[in-house]
Coordinates of C-alpha atoms in Angstrom, one line a residue:
M25 CA -23.8 -102.4 15.9
Q26 CA -24.5 -99.3 14.2
E27 CA -23.1 -96.2 16.2
T28 CA -25.9 -93.6 17.3
D29 CA -25.8 -89.7 18.0
P30 CA -26.3 -89.5 21.7
T31 CA -28.0 -86.2 21.3
F32 CA -30.3 -87.1 18.9
E33 CA -30.4 -91.0 19.4
R34 CA -29.8 -91.5 15.7
P35 CA -27.6 -93.4 13.6
L36 CA -24.3 -91.5 12.4
D37 CA -23.9 -90.8 8.2
P38 CA -20.5 -91.7 7.7
G39 CA -20.7 -88.9 5.3
D40 CA -21.4 -86.6 8.1
A41 CA -17.5 -86.8 9.3
A42 CA -16.1 -86.2 5.5
E43 CA -18.6 -83.0 5.2
H44 CA -17.0 -81.3 8.5
D45 CA -13.3 -82.0 7.3
T46 CA -13.9 -80.1 4.1
A47 CA -13.1 -76.2 4.2
P48 CA -16.3 -73.6 3.3
S49 CA -16.0 -72.5 -0.6
L50 CA -15.8 -68.7 -1.4
S51 CA -19.0 -67.7 -3.9
T52 CA -18.1 -66.3 -7.3
H53 CA -19.2 -63.0 -6.8
T54 CA -16.5 -62.7 -3.7
L55 CA -13.7 -63.9 -5.5
R56 CA -14.1 -61.6 -8.2
R57 CA -14.3 -58.5 -5.5
L58 CA -10.7 -59.5 -4.5
L59 CA -9.7 -60.1 -7.5
Y60 CA -10.5 -56.2 -7.7
F61 CA -9.0 -55.3 -5.2
A62 CA -6.0 -57.0 -5.6
F63 CA -5.7 -55.1 -9.4
A64 CA -6.2 -51.8 -7.6
V65 CA -3.5 -52.5 -4.7
L66 CA -1.3 -53.3 -7.6
A67 CA -1.8 -50.8 -9.8
V68 CA -1.6 -48.1 -6.4
M69 CA 1.9 -49.7 -5.9
L70 CA 2.7 -48.6 -9.2
L71 CA 2.0 -45.5 -9.9
I72 CA 3.9 -45.4 -6.1
L73 CA 6.9 -47.1 -7.4
L74 CA 7.0 -46.7 -10.8
P75 CA 7.9 -43.2 -11.6
P76 CA 11.0 -42.8 -10.1
Y77 CA 12.4 -45.5 -12.5
I78 CA 10.8 -44.0 -15.6
S79 CA 13.3 -41.6 -16.8
V80 CA 11.6 -38.4 -18.9
N81 CA 15.0 -36.3 -19.1
R82 CA 14.7 -37.2 -22.7
Y83 CA 11.9 -34.7 -22.7
Q84 CA 13.3 -32.1 -20.8
H85 CA 14.5 -30.0 -23.5
R86 CA 11.2 -30.4 -25.8
I87 CA 9.6 -29.5 -22.0
A88 CA 12.0 -26.2 -22.0
T89 CA 11.1 -25.2 -25.7
S90 CA 7.9 -25.4 -25.2
I91 CA 7.5 -23.3 -22.2
G92 CA 9.9 -20.7 -23.7
N93 CA 8.0 -20.3 -26.8
S94 CA 5.1 -19.8 -24.8
L95 CA 6.5 -17.1 -23.0
G96 CA 8.9 -15.8 -25.5
R97 CA 11.9 -16.2 -23.4
P98 CA 14.3 -19.0 -22.9
V99 CA 13.6 -21.2 -20.1
H100 CA 16.1 -23.3 -18.8
L101 CA 15.5 -26.9 -16.1
D102 CA 17.9 -29.2 -14.3
K103 CA 15.9 -32.4 -14.0
V104 CA 12.2 -33.6 -15.0
S105 CA 10.4 -36.2 -12.9
L106 CA 7.0 -38.0 -13.6
N107 CA 4.2 -38.0 -11.3
L108 CA 1.2 -40.3 -11.2
L109 CA -0.2 -39.4 -8.2
P110 CA -2.6 -37.5 -7.2
L111 CA -2.9 -36.7 -10.9
P112 CA -0.7 -37.5 -13.9
G113 CA 2.0 -34.9 -14.4
F114 CA 5.7 -33.6 -14.1
T115 CA 8.2 -32.1 -11.6
L116 CA 10.4 -29.2 -12.9
E117 CA 13.6 -28.8 -10.6
N118 CA 15.6 -25.4 -10.8
F119 CA 13.4 -23.7 -13.2
V120 CA 14.4 -20.6 -14.8
V121 CA 13.0 -18.0 -16.9
D122 CA 15.6 -15.9 -18.8
E123 CA 15.4 -12.0 -18.6
D124 CA 15.6 -9.9 -21.8
P125 CA 19.1 -8.0 -22.1
A126 CA 17.4 -4.8 -22.1
F127 CA 16.1 -5.2 -18.8
G128 CA 19.2 -6.8 -17.6
Y129 CA 20.5 -10.2 -16.8
E130 CA 18.5 -11.6 -13.8
P131 CA 16.6 -14.2 -14.3
V132 CA 12.7 -12.9 -14.5
I133 CA 11.4 -16.1 -12.5
R134 CA 13.3 -18.5 -10.4
A135 CA 11.6 -21.5 -8.9
N136 CA 13.0 -24.4 -7.4
S137 CA 10.0 -26.7 -8.3
V138 CA 7.6 -26.5 -10.3
R139 CA 4.7 -28.9 -11.0
A140 CA 2.6 -29.4 -14.4
T141 CA -0.5 -31.6 -14.1
L142 CA -1.6 -33.1 -17.2
R143 CA -5.4 -32.8 -18.7
L144 CA -6.3 -36.7 -19.2
S145 CA -8.9 -35.4 -21.6
S146 CA -6.2 -33.7 -23.8
L147 CA -4.5 -37.2 -24.2
W148 CA -7.2 -38.4 -26.3
S149 CA -6.6 -35.5 -28.9
R150 CA -3.3 -36.4 -29.2
R151 CA -2.1 -33.0 -27.6
V152 CA -0.6 -32.6 -24.5
E153 CA -2.3 -30.1 -22.0
F154 CA -1.8 -29.1 -18.5
S155 CA -4.8 -28.3 -16.2
T156 CA -2.7 -26.8 -13.5
I157 CA 0.8 -25.6 -13.4
S158 CA 1.9 -25.0 -9.4
F159 CA 5.4 -22.8 -8.8
T160 CA 6.7 -23.6 -5.0
E161 CA 8.1 -20.3 -3.7
P162 CA 9.5 -18.6 -7.0
S163 CA 11.6 -15.6 -7.0
V164 CA 10.0 -13.1 -9.5
N165 CA 12.2 -9.9 -10.7
L166 CA 9.7 -6.8 -11.9
V167 CA 11.8 -4.3 -14.1
H168 CA 10.9 -0.8 -14.5
L169 CA 13.1 1.4 -16.9
S170 CA 13.1 4.9 -16.9
N171 CA 11.3 5.2 -20.1
G172 CA 8.2 3.6 -18.6
K173 CA 8.7 -0.1 -20.0
W174 CA 7.9 -3.1 -18.1
N175 CA 9.9 -6.2 -18.2
L176 CA 6.9 -8.5 -18.0
E177 CA 5.3 -6.2 -21.0
S178 CA 6.8 -8.6 -23.8
I179 CA 5.6 -11.3 -22.0
L180 CA 2.0 -10.3 -21.7
L181 CA 2.0 -9.3 -25.1
H182 CA 3.7 -12.6 -26.6
A183 CA 0.8 -14.6 -24.5
A184 CA -2.1 -12.2 -26.0
R185 CA -0.8 -13.3 -29.4
I186 CA -1.3 -16.9 -28.7
E187 CA -5.1 -18.4 -29.0
A188 CA -6.1 -20.3 -26.1
A189 CA -9.7 -21.7 -24.7
P190 CA -11.0 -21.1 -21.3
T191 CA -9.3 -22.7 -18.5
A192 CA -12.6 -24.3 -17.2
Q193 CA -14.0 -25.5 -21.0
K194 CA -14.0 -29.4 -20.1
T195 CA -13.7 -30.5 -23.8
S196 CA -10.8 -30.5 -25.8
G197 CA -11.1 -27.8 -29.0
S198 CA -9.0 -26.5 -31.9
A199 CA -7.5 -24.1 -29.1
P200 CA -5.3 -25.5 -26.3
R201 CA -7.2 -24.5 -22.9
F202 CA -5.1 -22.5 -20.7
P203 CA -3.6 -23.7 -17.6
Y204 CA -4.5 -22.4 -14.1
I205 CA -1.0 -21.0 -13.0
E206 CA -0.9 -20.4 -9.5
A207 CA 2.3 -19.5 -6.6
T208 CA 2.6 -20.0 -3.4
G209 CA 5.3 -18.3 -1.0
A210 CA 6.7 -16.1 -3.9
R211 CA 8.5 -13.1 -3.6
L212 CA 8.2 -10.2 -5.8
N213 CA 11.1 -7.6 -6.4
L214 CA 10.9 -4.5 -7.9
K215 CA 14.0 -3.0 -9.8
L216 CA 14.4 0.0 -11.0
D217 CA 16.7 0.0 -14.0
R218 CA 19.3 -1.8 -13.3
E219 CA 19.3 -1.2 -9.6
K220 CA 17.3 -3.4 -7.3
S221 CA 15.1 -1.4 -5.1
P222 CA 14.5 -2.3 -1.4
F223 CA 10.3 -2.7 -1.9
S224 CA 9.3 -6.4 -2.4
L225 CA 6.2 -8.5 -1.8
T226 CA 6.8 -11.3 0.3
D227 CA 4.7 -14.9 1.1
A228 CA 2.8 -13.9 -1.9
D229 CA -0.1 -16.4 -3.0
F230 CA -0.5 -15.5 -6.8
A231 CA -3.1 -17.1 -9.4
L232 CA -3.7 -16.6 -13.1
W233 CA -6.3 -18.2 -15.6
L234 CA -8.8 -17.5 -18.5
P235 CA -12.2 -17.2 -17.8
D236 CA -12.9 -16.2 -21.4
P237 CA -10.6 -16.4 -24.6
Q238 CA -10.0 -12.8 -24.5
Q239 CA -9.5 -12.3 -20.7
W240 CA -7.3 -13.0 -17.8
H241 CA -8.3 -13.1 -14.5
L242 CA -5.4 -12.5 -11.6
R243 CA -5.2 -12.5 -7.8
L244 CA -2.6 -11.7 -5.7
S245 CA -2.0 -11.9 -1.9
A246 CA 1.2 -10.5 -0.5
H247 CA 3.1 -8.5 2.4
P248 CA 4.4 -5.3 1.5
A249 CA 8.2 -5.6 2.8
R250 CA 11.4 -3.6 2.9
T251 CA 14.9 -4.8 2.6
D252 CA 16.9 -1.9 4.1
T253 CA 15.1 -1.8 7.5
N254 CA 13.5 -3.7 9.9
V255 CA 9.3 -4.2 9.1
S256 CA 7.7 -6.5 10.8
D257 CA 4.3 -6.1 10.0
T258 CA 2.8 -4.1 7.2
G259 CA -0.5 -5.7 6.7
L260 CA -1.7 -7.4 3.7
F261 CA -1.8 -6.4 0.0
E262 CA -4.6 -8.2 -2.4
L263 CA -4.7 -7.4 -6.1
E264 CA -7.7 -9.1 -8.0
G265 CA -9.0 -8.1 -11.5
T266 CA -8.8 -8.9 -15.5
L267 CA -6.7 -8.2 -18.2
G268 CA -7.6 -8.3 -22.0
R269 CA -5.9 -8.7 -24.8
A270 CA -4.7 -6.0 -27.1
A271 CA -1.9 -5.2 -29.3
S272 CA 0.2 -3.0 -26.9
L273 CA 0.4 -2.9 -23.6
G274 CA -1.5 0.7 -23.1
Q275 CA -4.5 -0.7 -25.0
V276 CA -4.5 -3.7 -22.6
P277 CA -8.8 -3.1 -20.7
I278 CA -8.0 -3.9 -17.2
I279 CA -10.7 -4.0 -14.1
L280 CA -8.7 -4.0 -11.2
R281 CA -9.3 -4.1 -7.4
G282 CA -6.7 -3.3 -5.0
T283 CA -6.6 -3.2 -1.3
W284 CA -4.1 -2.7 1.3
R285 CA -5.8 -3.4 5.1
N286 CA -4.9 -3.8 8.3
A287 CA -1.6 -1.8 8.2
P288 CA 0.4 -0.1 11.4
L289 CA 1.3 3.4 10.3
G290 CA 4.4 3.4 12.1
E291 CA 5.4 0.2 9.6
V292 CA 3.7 1.8 6.8
S293 CA 5.9 4.7 7.4
R294 CA 8.9 2.4 7.1
F295 CA 8.1 0.9 4.2
L296 CA 7.3 3.8 2.9
L297 CA 10.1 6.2 4.1
G298 CA 13.0 3.7 5.3
R299 CA 12.2 5.1 8.9
D300 CA 9.3 5.4 11.6
A301 CA 8.0 8.7 11.0
G302 CA 6.3 8.6 14.5
L303 CA 2.8 7.8 13.9
R304 CA 0.6 5.3 15.2
G305 CA -2.9 4.0 14.4
E306 CA -4.2 1.6 11.2
M307 CA -4.7 2.2 7.7
D308 CA -7.0 0.7 5.4
L309 CA -6.3 1.7 1.8
T310 CA -8.7 0.7 -1.2
A311 CA -8.3 1.2 -5.0
N312 CA -10.4 0.6 -8.1
A313 CA -9.3 1.0 -12.0
Q314 CA -11.2 0.5 -14.8
G315 CA -10.4 1.5 -18.4
T316 CA -7.1 0.8 -19.8
V317 CA -3.7 0.5 -18.8
S318 CA -2.9 3.9 -20.4
N319 CA -6.0 5.5 -19.6
S320 CA -8.1 4.3 -17.0
L321 CA -10.6 5.7 -13.8
V322 CA -9.7 5.6 -10.6
Q323 CA -11.1 5.8 -7.3
G324 CA -9.5 5.5 -3.8
H325 CA -10.5 5.5 -0.5
L326 CA -7.9 5.9 2.6
R327 CA -9.1 5.3 6.1
L328 CA -6.8 6.3 9.0
T329 CA -8.3 5.0 12.6
G330 CA -6.7 6.2 15.7
A331 CA -4.2 8.1 14.1
R332 CA -1.6 9.7 17.0
R333 CA 1.9 10.6 17.6
A334 CA 3.9 7.7 18.9
D335 CA 5.0 9.4 22.0
F336 CA 1.9 10.1 24.0
V337 CA -1.5 9.1 23.5
P338 CA -4.4 12.1 22.9
A339 CA -7.8 12.2 24.5
Q340 CA -9.1 11.6 21.0
P341 CA -6.9 9.9 18.6
M342 CA -7.5 11.5 14.6
D343 CA -10.1 9.3 12.2
I344 CA -9.6 10.2 8.4
D345 CA -11.9 9.2 5.9
L346 CA -10.5 10.4 2.5
Q347 CA -12.2 9.5 -1.0
C348 CA -10.5 10.5 -4.2
L349 CA -11.7 10.0 -8.2
G350 CA -9.3 10.8 -11.1
T351 CA -7.8 9.6 -14.4
A352 CA -4.8 7.6 -14.2
T353 CA -2.7 8.7 -17.5
S354 CA 0.6 7.2 -19.1
D355 CA 0.6 3.8 -17.7
F356 CA -0.1 4.9 -14.1
H357 CA 2.5 7.3 -14.3
G358 CA 0.6 10.6 -14.3
F359 CA -2.8 11.4 -12.7
E360 CA -5.2 13.9 -13.8
D361 CA -8.3 15.8 -12.7
L362 CA -7.8 14.9 -8.9
R363 CA -10.5 15.4 -6.8
C364 CA -10.3 14.4 -3.3
S365 CA -12.7 14.7 -0.3
W366 CA -12.7 14.1 3.8
P367 CA -15.4 13.0 4.2
P368 CA -16.6 10.8 1.3
A369 CA -18.8 12.6 -1.2
G370 CA -22.1 11.5 -0.1
S371 CA -21.8 11.5 3.3
S372 CA -24.1 12.8 6.4
D373 CA -20.9 14.5 7.8
A374 CA -20.1 18.2 7.3
P375 CA -17.5 18.5 4.6
I376 CA -13.9 18.9 6.2
L377 CA -11.3 18.9 3.5
A378 CA -11.2 19.0 0.0
L379 CA -8.4 18.6 -2.8
T380 CA -8.0 18.7 -6.5
G381 CA -4.9 18.7 -8.7
T382 CA -2.7 16.9 -11.0
L383 CA 0.3 15.0 -11.2
P384 CA 1.5 14.7 -15.1
D385 CA 4.7 12.5 -13.8
L386 CA 5.3 10.8 -10.6
R387 CA 8.8 10.6 -11.3
N388 CA 8.8 14.8 -10.9
P389 CA 7.4 16.0 -8.6
K390 CA 7.8 19.3 -9.4
S391 CA 5.4 18.9 -12.5
S392 CA 2.5 18.5 -9.8
S393 CA -0.2 21.0 -8.7
I394 CA -2.6 20.6 -6.1
Q395 CA -5.1 22.7 -4.2
I396 CA -6.2 22.2 -0.9
G397 CA -9.2 24.2 0.7
T398 CA -12.0 24.1 3.2
P399 CA -15.8 25.6 2.8
G400 CA -16.1 26.1 6.7
L401 CA -13.4 24.1 9.1
P402 CA -14.6 24.6 12.7
A403 CA -12.1 25.5 15.4
T404 CA -12.7 23.4 17.4
T405 CA -11.8 20.8 15.2
L406 CA -8.5 22.2 14.6
L407 CA -7.9 22.8 18.3
D408 CA -8.6 18.5 18.4
W409 CA -6.0 18.5 15.6
L410 CA -3.3 20.3 17.8
R411 CA -4.4 18.2 20.4
V412 CA -3.3 15.3 18.4
A413 CA 0.1 16.8 17.6
S414 CA 1.0 18.0 20.6
S415 CA 0.5 16.7 24.3
R416 CA 1.2 20.4 25.6
V417 CA -2.6 21.8 24.9
P418 CA -4.5 22.0 27.8
A419 CA -7.9 19.9 27.6
D420 CA -10.1 22.8 29.2
V421 CA -9.0 25.4 26.6
T422 CA -11.8 25.9 23.9
A423 CA -12.1 27.6 20.5
A424 CA -14.7 28.6 18.0
G425 CA -14.7 30.4 14.5
A426 CA -14.9 28.9 11.1
L427 CA -11.9 28.6 8.9
T428 CA -12.3 29.0 5.4
G429 CA -9.5 29.5 2.4
N430 CA -7.1 27.4 -0.1
I431 CA -3.5 26.4 -0.2
D432 CA -2.0 26.0 -3.5
Y433 CA 1.2 23.7 -4.0
A434 CA 3.1 24.2 -7.3
P435 CA 6.9 23.8 -6.9
G436 CA 8.9 26.8 -8.5
P437 CA 12.6 27.4 -8.2
S438 CA 15.1 26.5 -5.5
G439 CA 14.8 28.6 -2.3
T440 CA 11.1 29.5 -3.1
L441 CA 8.3 28.1 -1.0
P442 CA 6.2 26.2 -2.9
L443 CA 2.6 27.2 -1.3
H444 CA 0.2 29.7 -1.9
G445 CA -3.0 31.2 -1.2
G446 CA -4.5 32.5 2.1
L447 CA -6.6 31.2 5.2
L448 CA -9.3 33.2 7.3
L449 CA -10.7 32.2 10.7
T450 CA -13.9 34.3 11.1
N451 CA -15.4 35.2 14.6
A452 CA -12.4 33.5 16.2
S453 CA -12.4 32.9 19.9
L454 CA -9.9 31.4 22.3
I455 CA -10.7 30.9 25.7
N456 CA -8.1 29.3 28.5
P457 CA -10.7 29.4 31.8
H458 CA -7.3 30.0 34.1
A459 CA -7.4 33.4 33.0
G460 CA -11.2 33.8 33.2
P461 CA -14.3 33.3 30.6
A462 CA -13.0 36.1 28.1
S463 CA -11.6 35.3 25.1
L464 CA -7.7 35.8 24.4
V465 CA -8.4 36.5 21.0
S466 CA -11.1 38.8 18.9
G467 CA -12.0 39.2 15.6
D468 CA -10.7 37.5 12.3
I469 CA -7.4 35.8 12.0
A470 CA -6.3 36.2 8.1
L471 CA -2.9 34.4 6.9
R472 CA -2.1 35.4 2.8
S473 CA 0.7 34.2 1.0
T474 CA 3.3 36.9 -0.1
T475 CA 5.8 37.1 -3.2
A476 CA 9.3 38.1 -2.6
T477 CA 10.0 41.0 -5.1
P478 CA 13.6 42.2 -6.1
P479 CA 14.2 45.9 -5.0
T480 CA 13.6 48.7 -6.9
P481 CA 16.1 51.3 -8.6
Q482 CA 14.9 54.0 -6.1
Q483 CA 14.9 51.9 -3.1
A484 CA 18.5 50.7 -4.1
K485 CA 19.1 55.0 -4.5
H486 CA 18.0 55.6 -1.5
H487 CA 18.9 52.7 0.7
K488 CA 15.4 52.0 1.7
P489 CA 14.7 48.4 3.4
A490 CA 14.4 45.9 0.5
P491 CA 11.2 43.5 0.7
P492 CA 11.8 39.7 2.4
A493 CA 13.9 38.1 0.1
V494 CA 11.5 34.9 0.0
D495 CA 8.1 33.6 -0.5
G496 CA 6.2 33.0 2.4
F497 CA 2.8 33.3 4.4
Q498 CA 1.8 36.8 6.2
L499 CA -0.3 36.6 9.5
S500 CA -2.2 39.8 9.3
P501 CA -2.7 41.9 12.4
V502 CA -4.7 39.8 15.1
S503 CA -6.4 41.7 18.4
L504 CA -5.8 40.1 21.4
A505 CA -7.4 40.7 24.4
L506 CA -4.3 40.3 27.4
G507 CA -5.6 42.5 29.9
G508 CA -5.4 46.0 28.8
K509 CA -7.4 49.0 28.0
D510 CA -6.8 48.9 24.6
P511 CA -6.1 45.3 22.7
A512 CA -2.7 43.9 21.7
T513 CA -1.5 43.0 18.3
L514 CA 0.3 39.8 16.8
E515 CA 2.0 39.8 13.7
G516 CA 3.7 37.4 12.1
R517 CA 5.5 35.7 9.1
F518 CA 6.1 32.2 7.9
D519 CA 8.1 30.8 5.0
A520 CA 11.1 28.2 4.0
N521 CA 13.4 29.7 6.3
G522 CA 11.4 29.4 9.9
C523 CA 8.8 31.6 11.2
T524 CA 8.4 35.1 13.5
F525 CA 6.3 36.9 15.2
H526 CA 5.9 40.6 16.7
L527 CA 3.5 41.4 19.8
T528 CA 2.8 44.7 21.0
G529 CA 0.2 46.4 23.1
M530 CA -0.4 46.4 26.5
A531 CA -0.9 43.4 28.3
S532 CA -0.8 41.4 31.8
T533 CA 1.1 38.7 32.7
A534 CA -1.7 36.6 33.4
R535 CA -3.2 37.1 30.4
L536 CA 0.1 36.4 28.7
L537 CA 0.9 33.2 30.1
A538 CA -2.7 32.3 29.5
L539 CA -1.8 32.6 26.0
A540 CA 1.3 31.1 25.6
T541 CA -0.7 27.6 27.6
A542 CA -3.2 27.8 25.1
I543 CA -0.9 27.6 22.0
P544 CA 2.2 26.4 23.3
Q545 CA 3.9 26.1 19.7
L546 CA 3.5 30.4 20.1
G547 CA 4.2 30.5 24.2
D548 CA 7.7 28.6 23.7
G549 CA 10.3 30.6 25.3
L550 CA 7.8 33.3 26.4
A551 CA 7.5 33.2 30.3
E552 CA 11.5 33.5 30.2
V553 CA 11.3 36.5 28.4
L554 CA 9.1 38.3 30.7
P555 CA 11.1 41.0 33.2
T556 CA 10.2 39.9 37.2
N557 CA 10.7 43.4 38.3
R558 CA 7.2 44.8 36.6
A559 CA 3.9 44.4 38.3
T560 CA 1.4 41.9 37.1
G561 CA 0.3 44.7 34.5
P562 CA -1.1 45.6 32.3
Y563 CA 2.1 47.0 31.1
R564 CA 3.2 48.0 27.5
I565 CA 5.4 45.3 25.4
D566 CA 6.6 44.7 22.6
L567 CA 8.1 41.5 21.7
T568 CA 9.7 39.4 18.7
A569 CA 9.9 35.4 18.4
T570 CA 12.3 34.1 16.1
R571 CA 12.1 30.4 15.2
P572 CA 14.1 28.5 12.6
W573 CA 12.6 25.5 11.5
G574 CA 13.9 22.7 13.5
Q575 CA 15.3 25.1 16.2
P576 CA 14.4 26.3 19.4
Q577 CA 12.1 29.6 19.5
T578 CA 14.0 33.0 20.9
W579 CA 11.7 35.8 22.2
T580 CA 13.4 39.2 22.6
D581 CA 12.0 42.1 24.8
T582 CA 12.3 45.4 23.4
S583 CA 9.6 47.0 25.4
P584 CA 9.9 50.7 26.3
R585 CA 10.4 49.6 29.9
T586 CA 12.9 47.5 29.5
P587 CA 16.6 49.4 30.1
A588 CA 18.3 47.6 27.3
P589 CA 17.1 44.9 25.3
H590 CA 18.0 41.3 26.3
S591 CA 17.2 37.8 25.1
H592 CA 15.7 34.2 26.1
R593 CA 15.4 31.3 25.0

């Protein structure tokens, strides 16, 4: 009998068993996709596994010669490797660019690894071009000679003579496209003549490309460092701008913008001076230059926030906002027509200080001339500055008046004071409430420079006292209300050796001590010289103070009531 399916109660077809025993077949589309995938996997495996077995060292000399011809300097390589992922290119090991013997024998550039990525589109034109050249942790030596020459000058001018197409140009043309050159973790060392200076830029990221056939664009970000001292945090230095093509370095058109920001003042002083100058706060510096390397307009902006001394925190630290304009000449070795203002011109705040001058040669500071002036600096601001400089000025001391005048800086022969000019504080007032509401100072305070002159023959013949031997500043007699019926008088002198003060007239002990407390730099040692056998006053005084710079101040009492002169520190 014929068997039946118990479920459907129909006879079983003998072909059904054969159909269940046969594997399902794949469609043509699925087989094609699997084949493509297998080829892709094979291609990736070949790209990964084959490069180490393909030797391109026979092209090492050709590659080094090609790069050397582009730079105008000999180039050496230890090894060349082929890379196919992520883009085809070469890896150059122990890459070295030789120095011009006129600048020394240490290489200009040294890098352990350089990656050069090929432009695939250039292969169709039978010319090899690189889209990117990447340096990893290179060391670059910038050499500056005393005659003003830089070692990179010849490399820049040599590259300017080579015709190149923009970096971003998509299609290959008659001129090769300039590659995108970048460096990460670079170190830039500065050498002056043949000696390496302690200044350098570390952790530098650099990029150079050609956006236009006649113009390069550069970008640099680095941390200033100094090798001969421990500098931990100097902020971030950034430079960006464009360089044009020219026949000489001085004619190269430039548009540059540089910033030095988030720099603690203590570390900035360590970097610039090699020591901690005892300053705290934060600095932000911005500078722009436009023109040519030999002659360009420059603009600088300096901001100091929370500036103070390191040994104490004043109630109100100093904030400085200074803007400068000028002309950079002689490849940035000199600056002419400098004009600086604090606050910047156009600010809603009242002007505080103005600076003008010239610096013909930064390498010869004695050639500089600078003038600093103020149209009316409030005495309250001067007192605030004094509190930033010294923690000994009482907070309840007040001042009034306006300071005007100019001070010129013009270095002269050795031993002379390079400062000249005069300052006038009009309607001066200084009140120490511990000595009453009356001002300790009345009238004006004038400070003017004096010039040393040799004694005349008549003075030498009659043995007359000779004038001061050095230039200095003379403090004109200042009227002081020190508790006597008649005002006392203070005179003084400042020169390159130190300062002296002469205080005469009627005074009381309380008012004298109030003056010493209000201006601690003037009052140092004054309390010790006052005799204890006198009444509180008023009484007649004749006191002289001498302070050589960097040493303690000494007061001498030659008052008439004193039996014999004696000195106290």
